[in-house]
mmCIF file of C-alpha atoms in Angstrom:
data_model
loop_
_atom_site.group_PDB
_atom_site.id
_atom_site.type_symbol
_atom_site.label_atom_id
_atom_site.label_comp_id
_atom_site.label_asym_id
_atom_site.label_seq_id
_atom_site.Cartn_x
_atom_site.Cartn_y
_atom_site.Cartn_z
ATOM 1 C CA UNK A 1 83.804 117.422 68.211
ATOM 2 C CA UNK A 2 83.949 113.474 68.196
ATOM 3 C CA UNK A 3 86.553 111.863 69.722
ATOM 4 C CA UNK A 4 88.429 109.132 67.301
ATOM 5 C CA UNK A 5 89.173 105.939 69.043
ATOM 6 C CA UNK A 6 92.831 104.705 68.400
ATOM 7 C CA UNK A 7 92.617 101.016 67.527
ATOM 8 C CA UNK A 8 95.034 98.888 69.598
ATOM 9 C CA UNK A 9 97.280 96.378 67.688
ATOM 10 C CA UNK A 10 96.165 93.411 68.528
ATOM 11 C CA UNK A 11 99.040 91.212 71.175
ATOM 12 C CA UNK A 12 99.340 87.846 70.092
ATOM 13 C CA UNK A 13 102.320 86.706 72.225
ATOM 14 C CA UNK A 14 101.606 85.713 75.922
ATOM 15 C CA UNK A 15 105.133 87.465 77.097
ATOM 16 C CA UNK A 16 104.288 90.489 75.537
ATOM 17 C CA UNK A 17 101.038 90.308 77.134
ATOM 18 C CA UNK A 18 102.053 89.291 80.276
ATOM 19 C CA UNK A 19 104.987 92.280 80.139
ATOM 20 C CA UNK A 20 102.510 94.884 78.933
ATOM 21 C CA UNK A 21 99.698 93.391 81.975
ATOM 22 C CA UNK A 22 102.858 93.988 84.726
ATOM 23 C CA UNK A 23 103.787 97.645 82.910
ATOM 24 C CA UNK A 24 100.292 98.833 83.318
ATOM 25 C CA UNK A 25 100.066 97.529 87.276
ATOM 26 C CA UNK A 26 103.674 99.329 87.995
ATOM 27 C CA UNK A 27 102.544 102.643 86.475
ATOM 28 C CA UNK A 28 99.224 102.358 88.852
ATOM 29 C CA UNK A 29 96.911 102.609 85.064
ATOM 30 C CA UNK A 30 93.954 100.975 85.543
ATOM 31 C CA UNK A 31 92.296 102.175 82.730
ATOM 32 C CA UNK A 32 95.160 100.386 80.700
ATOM 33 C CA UNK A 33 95.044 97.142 82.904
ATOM 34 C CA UNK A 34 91.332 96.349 82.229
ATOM 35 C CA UNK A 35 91.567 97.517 78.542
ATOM 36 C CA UNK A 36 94.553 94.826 78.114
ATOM 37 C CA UNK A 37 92.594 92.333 79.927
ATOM 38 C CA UNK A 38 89.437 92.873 78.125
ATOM 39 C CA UNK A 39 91.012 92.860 74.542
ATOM 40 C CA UNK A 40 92.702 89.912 75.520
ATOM 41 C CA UNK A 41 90.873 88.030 77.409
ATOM 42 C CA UNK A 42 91.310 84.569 75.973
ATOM 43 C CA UNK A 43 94.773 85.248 75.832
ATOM 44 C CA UNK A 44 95.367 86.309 79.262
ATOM 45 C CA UNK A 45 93.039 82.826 80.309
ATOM 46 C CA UNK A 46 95.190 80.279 77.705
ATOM 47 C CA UNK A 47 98.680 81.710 78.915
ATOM 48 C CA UNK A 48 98.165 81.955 82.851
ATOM 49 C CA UNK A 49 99.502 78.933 83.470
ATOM 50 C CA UNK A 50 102.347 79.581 81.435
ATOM 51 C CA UNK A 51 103.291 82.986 83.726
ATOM 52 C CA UNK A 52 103.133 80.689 86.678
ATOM 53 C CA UNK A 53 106.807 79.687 85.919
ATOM 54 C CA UNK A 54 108.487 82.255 87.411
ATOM 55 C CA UNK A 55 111.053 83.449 84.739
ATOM 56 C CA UNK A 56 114.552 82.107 85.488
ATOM 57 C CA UNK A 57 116.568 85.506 85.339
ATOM 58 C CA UNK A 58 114.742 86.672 88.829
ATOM 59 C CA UNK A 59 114.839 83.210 90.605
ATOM 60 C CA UNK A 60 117.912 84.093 93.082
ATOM 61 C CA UNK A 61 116.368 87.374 93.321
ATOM 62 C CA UNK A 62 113.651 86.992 96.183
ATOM 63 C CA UNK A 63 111.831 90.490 96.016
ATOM 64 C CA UNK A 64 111.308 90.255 92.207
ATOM 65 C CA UNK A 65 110.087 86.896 92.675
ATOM 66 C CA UNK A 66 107.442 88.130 95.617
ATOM 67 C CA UNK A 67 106.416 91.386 93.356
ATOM 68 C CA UNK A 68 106.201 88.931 89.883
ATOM 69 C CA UNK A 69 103.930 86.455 92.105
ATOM 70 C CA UNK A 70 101.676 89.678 93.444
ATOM 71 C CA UNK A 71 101.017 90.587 90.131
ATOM 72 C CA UNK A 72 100.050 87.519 88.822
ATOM 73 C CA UNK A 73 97.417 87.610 92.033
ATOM 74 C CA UNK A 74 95.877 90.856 91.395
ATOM 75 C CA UNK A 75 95.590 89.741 87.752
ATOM 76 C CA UNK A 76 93.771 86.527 88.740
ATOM 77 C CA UNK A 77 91.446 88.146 91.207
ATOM 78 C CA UNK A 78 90.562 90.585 88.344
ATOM 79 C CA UNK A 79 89.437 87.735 86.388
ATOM 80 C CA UNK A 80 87.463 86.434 89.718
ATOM 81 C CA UNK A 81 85.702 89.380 89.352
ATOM 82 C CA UNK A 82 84.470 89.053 85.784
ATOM 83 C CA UNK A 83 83.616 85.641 86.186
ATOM 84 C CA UNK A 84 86.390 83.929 85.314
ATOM 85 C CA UNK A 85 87.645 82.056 88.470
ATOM 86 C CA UNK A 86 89.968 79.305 86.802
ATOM 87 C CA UNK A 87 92.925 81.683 87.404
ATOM 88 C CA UNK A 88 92.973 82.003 90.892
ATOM 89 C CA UNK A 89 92.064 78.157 90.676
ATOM 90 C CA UNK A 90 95.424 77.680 88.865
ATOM 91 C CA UNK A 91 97.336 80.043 90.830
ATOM 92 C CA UNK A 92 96.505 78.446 93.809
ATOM 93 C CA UNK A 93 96.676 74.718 92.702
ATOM 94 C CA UNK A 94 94.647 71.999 93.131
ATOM 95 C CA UNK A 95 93.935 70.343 96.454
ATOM 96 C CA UNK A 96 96.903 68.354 98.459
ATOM 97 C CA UNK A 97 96.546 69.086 101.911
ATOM 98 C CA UNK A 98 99.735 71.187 101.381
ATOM 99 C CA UNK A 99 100.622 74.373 104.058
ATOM 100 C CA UNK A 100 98.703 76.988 101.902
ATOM 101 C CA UNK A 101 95.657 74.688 101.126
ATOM 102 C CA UNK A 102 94.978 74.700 104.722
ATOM 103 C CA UNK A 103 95.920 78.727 105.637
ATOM 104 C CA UNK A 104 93.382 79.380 102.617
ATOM 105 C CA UNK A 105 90.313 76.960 103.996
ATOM 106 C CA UNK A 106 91.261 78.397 107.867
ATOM 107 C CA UNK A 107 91.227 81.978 106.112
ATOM 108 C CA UNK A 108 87.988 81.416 104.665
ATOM 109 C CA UNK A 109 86.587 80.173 107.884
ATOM 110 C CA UNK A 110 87.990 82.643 109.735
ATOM 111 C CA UNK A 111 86.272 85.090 107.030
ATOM 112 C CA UNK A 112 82.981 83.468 107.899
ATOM 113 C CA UNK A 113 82.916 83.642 111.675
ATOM 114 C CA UNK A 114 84.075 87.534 111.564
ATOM 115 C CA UNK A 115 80.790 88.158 108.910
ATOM 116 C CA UNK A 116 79.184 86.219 111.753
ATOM 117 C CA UNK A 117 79.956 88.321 114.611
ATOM 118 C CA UNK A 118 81.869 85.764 115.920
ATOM 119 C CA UNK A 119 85.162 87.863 116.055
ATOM 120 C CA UNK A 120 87.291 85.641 119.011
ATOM 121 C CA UNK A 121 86.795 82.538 117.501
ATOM 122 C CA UNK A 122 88.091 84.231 114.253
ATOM 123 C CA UNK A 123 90.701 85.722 115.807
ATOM 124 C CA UNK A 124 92.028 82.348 117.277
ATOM 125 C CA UNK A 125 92.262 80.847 113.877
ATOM 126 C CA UNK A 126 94.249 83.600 112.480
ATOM 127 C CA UNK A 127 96.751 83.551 114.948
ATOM 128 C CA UNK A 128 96.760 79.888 114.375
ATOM 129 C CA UNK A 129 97.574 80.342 110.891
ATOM 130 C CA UNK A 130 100.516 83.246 111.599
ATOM 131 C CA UNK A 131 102.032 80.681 114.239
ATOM 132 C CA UNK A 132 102.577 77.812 111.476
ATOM 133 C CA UNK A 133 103.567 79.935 108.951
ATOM 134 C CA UNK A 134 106.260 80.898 111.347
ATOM 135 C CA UNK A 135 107.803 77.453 110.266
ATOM 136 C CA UNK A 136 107.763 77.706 106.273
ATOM 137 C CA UNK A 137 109.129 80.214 103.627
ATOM 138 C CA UNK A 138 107.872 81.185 100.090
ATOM 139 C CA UNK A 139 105.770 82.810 97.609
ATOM 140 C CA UNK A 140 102.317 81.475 99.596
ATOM 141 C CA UNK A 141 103.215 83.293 102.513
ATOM 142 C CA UNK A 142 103.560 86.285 100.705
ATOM 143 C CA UNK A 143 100.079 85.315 99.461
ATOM 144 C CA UNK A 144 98.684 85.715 102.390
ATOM 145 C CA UNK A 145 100.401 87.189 105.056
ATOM 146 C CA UNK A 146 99.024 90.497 104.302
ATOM 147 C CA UNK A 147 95.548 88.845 104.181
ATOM 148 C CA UNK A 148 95.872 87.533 107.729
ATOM 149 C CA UNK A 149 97.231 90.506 109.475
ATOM 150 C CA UNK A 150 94.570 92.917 108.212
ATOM 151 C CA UNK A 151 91.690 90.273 109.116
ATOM 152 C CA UNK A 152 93.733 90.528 112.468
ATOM 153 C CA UNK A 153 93.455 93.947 112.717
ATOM 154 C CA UNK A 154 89.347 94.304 112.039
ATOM 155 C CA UNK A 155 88.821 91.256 114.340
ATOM 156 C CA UNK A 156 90.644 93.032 117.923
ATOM 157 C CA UNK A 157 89.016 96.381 116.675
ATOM 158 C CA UNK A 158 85.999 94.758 116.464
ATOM 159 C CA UNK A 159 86.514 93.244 120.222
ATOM 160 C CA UNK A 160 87.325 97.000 120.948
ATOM 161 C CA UNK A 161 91.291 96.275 121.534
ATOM 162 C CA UNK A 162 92.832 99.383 119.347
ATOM 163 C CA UNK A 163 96.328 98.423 120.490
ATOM 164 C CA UNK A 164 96.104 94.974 118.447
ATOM 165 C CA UNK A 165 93.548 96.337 115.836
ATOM 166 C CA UNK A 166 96.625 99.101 114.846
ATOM 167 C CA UNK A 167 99.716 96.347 115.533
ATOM 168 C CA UNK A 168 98.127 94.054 113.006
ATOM 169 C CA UNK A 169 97.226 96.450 110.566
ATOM 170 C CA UNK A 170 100.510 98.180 110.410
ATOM 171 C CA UNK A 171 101.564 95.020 109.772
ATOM 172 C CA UNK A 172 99.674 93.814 106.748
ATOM 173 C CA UNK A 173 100.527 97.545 105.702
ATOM 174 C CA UNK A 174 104.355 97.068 106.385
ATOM 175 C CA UNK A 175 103.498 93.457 104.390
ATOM 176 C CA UNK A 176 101.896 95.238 101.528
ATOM 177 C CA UNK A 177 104.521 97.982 101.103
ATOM 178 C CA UNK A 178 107.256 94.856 100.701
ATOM 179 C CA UNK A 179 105.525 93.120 98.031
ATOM 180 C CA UNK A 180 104.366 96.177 96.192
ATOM 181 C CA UNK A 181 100.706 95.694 96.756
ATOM 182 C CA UNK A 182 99.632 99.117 95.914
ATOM 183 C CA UNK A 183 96.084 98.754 96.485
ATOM 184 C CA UNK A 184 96.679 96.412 99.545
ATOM 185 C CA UNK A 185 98.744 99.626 100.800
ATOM 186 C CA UNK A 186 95.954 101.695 100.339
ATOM 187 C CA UNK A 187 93.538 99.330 102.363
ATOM 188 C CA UNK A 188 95.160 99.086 105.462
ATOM 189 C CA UNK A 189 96.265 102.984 105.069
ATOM 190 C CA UNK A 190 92.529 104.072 104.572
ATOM 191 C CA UNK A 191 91.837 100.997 108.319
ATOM 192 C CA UNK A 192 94.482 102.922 110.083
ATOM 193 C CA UNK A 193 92.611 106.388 109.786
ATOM 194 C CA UNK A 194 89.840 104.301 110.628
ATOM 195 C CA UNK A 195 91.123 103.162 113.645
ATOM 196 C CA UNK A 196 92.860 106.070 114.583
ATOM 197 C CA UNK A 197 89.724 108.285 113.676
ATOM 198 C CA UNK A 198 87.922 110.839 115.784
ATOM 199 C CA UNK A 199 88.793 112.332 119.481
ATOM 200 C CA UNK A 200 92.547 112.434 120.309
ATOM 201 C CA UNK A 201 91.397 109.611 122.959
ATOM 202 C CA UNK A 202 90.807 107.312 120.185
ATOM 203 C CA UNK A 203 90.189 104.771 122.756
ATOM 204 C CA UNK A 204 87.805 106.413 124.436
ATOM 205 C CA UNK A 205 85.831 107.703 121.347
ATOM 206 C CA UNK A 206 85.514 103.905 120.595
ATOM 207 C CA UNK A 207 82.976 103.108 123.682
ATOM 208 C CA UNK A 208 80.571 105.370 122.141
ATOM 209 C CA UNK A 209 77.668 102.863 120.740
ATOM 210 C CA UNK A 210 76.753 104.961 117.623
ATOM 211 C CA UNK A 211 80.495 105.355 116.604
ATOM 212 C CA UNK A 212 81.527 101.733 117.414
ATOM 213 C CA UNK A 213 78.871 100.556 115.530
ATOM 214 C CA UNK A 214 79.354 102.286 112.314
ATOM 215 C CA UNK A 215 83.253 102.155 112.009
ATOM 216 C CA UNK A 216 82.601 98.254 113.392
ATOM 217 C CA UNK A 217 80.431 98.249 110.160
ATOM 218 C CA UNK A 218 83.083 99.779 107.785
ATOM 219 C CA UNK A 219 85.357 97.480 109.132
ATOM 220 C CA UNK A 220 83.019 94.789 107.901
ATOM 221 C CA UNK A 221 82.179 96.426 104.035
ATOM 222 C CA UNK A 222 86.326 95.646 103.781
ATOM 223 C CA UNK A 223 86.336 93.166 104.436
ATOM 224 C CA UNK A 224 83.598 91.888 102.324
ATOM 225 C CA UNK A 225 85.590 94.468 99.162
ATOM 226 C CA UNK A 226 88.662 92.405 100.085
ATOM 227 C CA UNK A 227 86.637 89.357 99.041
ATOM 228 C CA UNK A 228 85.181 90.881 95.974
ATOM 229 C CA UNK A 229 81.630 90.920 97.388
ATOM 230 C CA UNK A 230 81.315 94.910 96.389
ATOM 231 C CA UNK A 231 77.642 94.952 95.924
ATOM 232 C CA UNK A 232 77.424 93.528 99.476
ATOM 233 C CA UNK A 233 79.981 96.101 100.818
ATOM 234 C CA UNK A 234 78.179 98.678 99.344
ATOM 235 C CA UNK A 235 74.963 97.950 100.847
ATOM 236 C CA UNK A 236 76.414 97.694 104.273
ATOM 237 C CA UNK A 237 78.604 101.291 103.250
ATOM 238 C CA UNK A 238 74.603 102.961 102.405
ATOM 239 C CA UNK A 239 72.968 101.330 105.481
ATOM 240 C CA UNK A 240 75.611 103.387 107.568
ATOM 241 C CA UNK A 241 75.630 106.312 105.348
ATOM 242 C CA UNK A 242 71.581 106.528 106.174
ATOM 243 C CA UNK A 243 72.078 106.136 109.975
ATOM 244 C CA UNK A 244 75.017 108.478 110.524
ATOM 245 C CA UNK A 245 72.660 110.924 108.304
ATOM 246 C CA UNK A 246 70.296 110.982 110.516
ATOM 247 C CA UNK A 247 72.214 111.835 113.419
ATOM 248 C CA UNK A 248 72.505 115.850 114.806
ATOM 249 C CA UNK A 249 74.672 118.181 112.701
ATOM 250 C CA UNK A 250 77.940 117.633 114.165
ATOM 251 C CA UNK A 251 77.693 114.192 115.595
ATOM 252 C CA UNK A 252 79.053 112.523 112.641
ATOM 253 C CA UNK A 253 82.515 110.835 113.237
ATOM 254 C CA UNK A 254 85.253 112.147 111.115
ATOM 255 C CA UNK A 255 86.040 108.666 109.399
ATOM 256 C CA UNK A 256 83.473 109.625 106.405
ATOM 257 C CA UNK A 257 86.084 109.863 104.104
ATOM 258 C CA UNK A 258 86.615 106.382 104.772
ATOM 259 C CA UNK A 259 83.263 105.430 104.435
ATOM 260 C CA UNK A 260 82.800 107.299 100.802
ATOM 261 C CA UNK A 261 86.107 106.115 99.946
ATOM 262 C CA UNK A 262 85.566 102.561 99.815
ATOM 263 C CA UNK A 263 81.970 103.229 98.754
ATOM 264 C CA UNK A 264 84.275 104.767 95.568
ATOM 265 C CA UNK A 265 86.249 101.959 95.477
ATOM 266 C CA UNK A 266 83.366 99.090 95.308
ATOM 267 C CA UNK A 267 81.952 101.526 92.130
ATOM 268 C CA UNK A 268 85.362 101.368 90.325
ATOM 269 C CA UNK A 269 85.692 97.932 90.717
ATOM 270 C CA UNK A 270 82.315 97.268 89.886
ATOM 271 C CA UNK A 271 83.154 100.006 86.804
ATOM 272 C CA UNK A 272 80.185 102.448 87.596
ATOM 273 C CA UNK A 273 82.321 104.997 86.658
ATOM 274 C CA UNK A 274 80.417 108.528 87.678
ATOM 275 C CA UNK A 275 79.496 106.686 91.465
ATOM 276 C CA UNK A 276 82.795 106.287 91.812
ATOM 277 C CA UNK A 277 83.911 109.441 90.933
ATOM 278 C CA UNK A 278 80.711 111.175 92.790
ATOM 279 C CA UNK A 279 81.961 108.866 96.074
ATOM 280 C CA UNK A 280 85.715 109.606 95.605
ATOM 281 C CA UNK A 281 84.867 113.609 95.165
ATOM 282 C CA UNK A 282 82.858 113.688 98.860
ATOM 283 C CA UNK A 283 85.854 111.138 100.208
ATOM 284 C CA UNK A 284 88.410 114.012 99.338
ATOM 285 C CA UNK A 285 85.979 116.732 100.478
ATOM 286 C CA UNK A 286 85.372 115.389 103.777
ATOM 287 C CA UNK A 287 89.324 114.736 103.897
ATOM 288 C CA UNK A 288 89.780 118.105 103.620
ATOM 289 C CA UNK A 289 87.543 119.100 105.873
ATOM 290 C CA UNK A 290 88.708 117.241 108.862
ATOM 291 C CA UNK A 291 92.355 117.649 107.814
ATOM 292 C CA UNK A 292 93.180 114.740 107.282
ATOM 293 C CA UNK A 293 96.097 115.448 104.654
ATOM 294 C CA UNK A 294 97.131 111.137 103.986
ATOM 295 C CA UNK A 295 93.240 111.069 103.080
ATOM 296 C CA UNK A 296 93.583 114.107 100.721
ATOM 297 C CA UNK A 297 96.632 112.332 99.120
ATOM 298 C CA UNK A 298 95.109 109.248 98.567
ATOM 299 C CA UNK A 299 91.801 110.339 97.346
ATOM 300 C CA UNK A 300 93.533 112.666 95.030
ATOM 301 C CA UNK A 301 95.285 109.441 93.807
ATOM 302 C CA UNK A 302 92.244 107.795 93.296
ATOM 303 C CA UNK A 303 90.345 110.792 91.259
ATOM 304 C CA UNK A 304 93.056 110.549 89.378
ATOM 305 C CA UNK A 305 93.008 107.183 88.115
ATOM 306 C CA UNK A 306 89.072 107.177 87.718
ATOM 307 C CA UNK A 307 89.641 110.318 84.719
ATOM 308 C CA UNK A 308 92.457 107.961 83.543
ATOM 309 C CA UNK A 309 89.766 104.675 83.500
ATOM 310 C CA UNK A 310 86.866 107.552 81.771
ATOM 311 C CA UNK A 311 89.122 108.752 78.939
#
């Protein structure tokens, strides 16, 4: 039996648009999201600007304001992601040496040095950036505040300091939850089993070479997700995937949900639908497995809205 496509009336308003873009984001449909995106494209690019102004009947109310920007973000790194970058250009404005110019090029820096290895210096700059937004208020610290804590976070676990690595990323989780970053809630749930992964002595598990080195890895194929850079993540996800295969049954850490989690993730966003349900399937499976019952919830979750985006 063939399936009959409904044909969508066509939205020619930007407010209906934009209201119909924010409904699909607060019922968690991705398969809605991009289809609105897609069949409106040019829309979505010609009114962006417009949706900037925030809408005068939530301007004394601060949490609105903060969830209304965070949309608008996830909507404009969407677009980075199909090649059209002039959202994010406009959402972040044009150069002035302003506060949030300079948190975004010490970010990005700070980005750069972690890919590099060079995790101290990286660390430095964040804190930097957390100590002088200390002394401003607004919708661009809610931006990136999130951003800056989980970089935190990978950086001291990468320096093997699982106190900080979990303080920071409870934070940009805590950060997340308050602006209603659903998939920045995910993130930094999925780094905290990460981090909290394996032998009771979490701290001691993370001396082992073999074990630093591969969740120091996953650590890194976030943050390169985070950036959009999935093919990249991937590849670093796979490199893993072959190592830890190769190791004696029962070796293997228990943070392989993790890995074929995100491996899931990259696919979705990257819309190779049947990877990322075949990577989302073994994330849950391994879950289970190691009983690791937030995992099972969250993969769940995520099987869920793959079906959704396959209808």
């Amino acid at each position: 039996m063939f399936r009959l496509f409904r044909r969508h009336a066509t939205i020619t308003d930007p407010e209906t648009l934009r209201d119909a873009l924010f409904s699909a984001m607060e019922r968690d449909d991705e398969k809605e999201f991009m289809r609105l995106c897609s069949d409106n494209r040019r829309l979505v690019v010609d009114s962006f600007e417009l949706w900037q102004k925030v809408p005068a009947a939530i301007l004394d109310r601060p949490q609105e304001v903060t969830v209304y920007v965070t949309r608008l973000l996830k909507i404009a790194q969407y677009f980075m992601s199909i090649g059209e970058p002039a959202l994010l250009a406009h959402l972040i404005g044009n150069r002035d040496d302003t506060p949030a110019d300079r948190w975004r090029e010490t970010m990005s820096e700070a980005h750069a040095r972690a890919v590099a290895g060079d995790y101290s210096q990286s660390k430095d700059l964040l804190l930097g950036v957390l100590s002088e937004m200390e002394s401003h208020e607004g919708n661009a610290i809610d931006q990136y505040r999130s951003r800056v804590y989980g970089l935190l976070g990978t950086n001291y676990f990468s320096l093997r300091d699982l106190p900080n690595a979990r303080k920071y990323t409870a934070l940009a989780l805590e950060e997340c939850r308050r602006t209603a970053d659903d998939e920045g809630s995910r993130t930094y749930t999925e780094n905290m089993f990460l981090f909290n992964s394996g032998t009771e002595d979490g701290d001691r598990e993370v001396a082992t070479p073999p074990v630093f080195r591969f969740r120091k890895e996953i650590a890194l194929a976030q943050d390169l997700s985070d950036e959009a850079r999935y093919d990249e993540s991937n590849d670093v996800l796979e490199a893993v995937l072959r190592e830890m295969e190769a190791l004696p049954a029962g070796s293997q850490a228990s943070f392989r949900g993790k890995l074929y989690g995100l491996l899931g993730l990259n696919s979705f966003r990257l819309r190779r639908m049947a990877d990322a349900a075949r990577y989302t399937e073994l994330a849950l499976k391994h879950c289970t497995d190691d009983g690791d019952q937030a995992g099972v919830r969250i993969y769940r979750a995520n099987i869920a809205v793959i079906a959704r985006a396959q209808e």
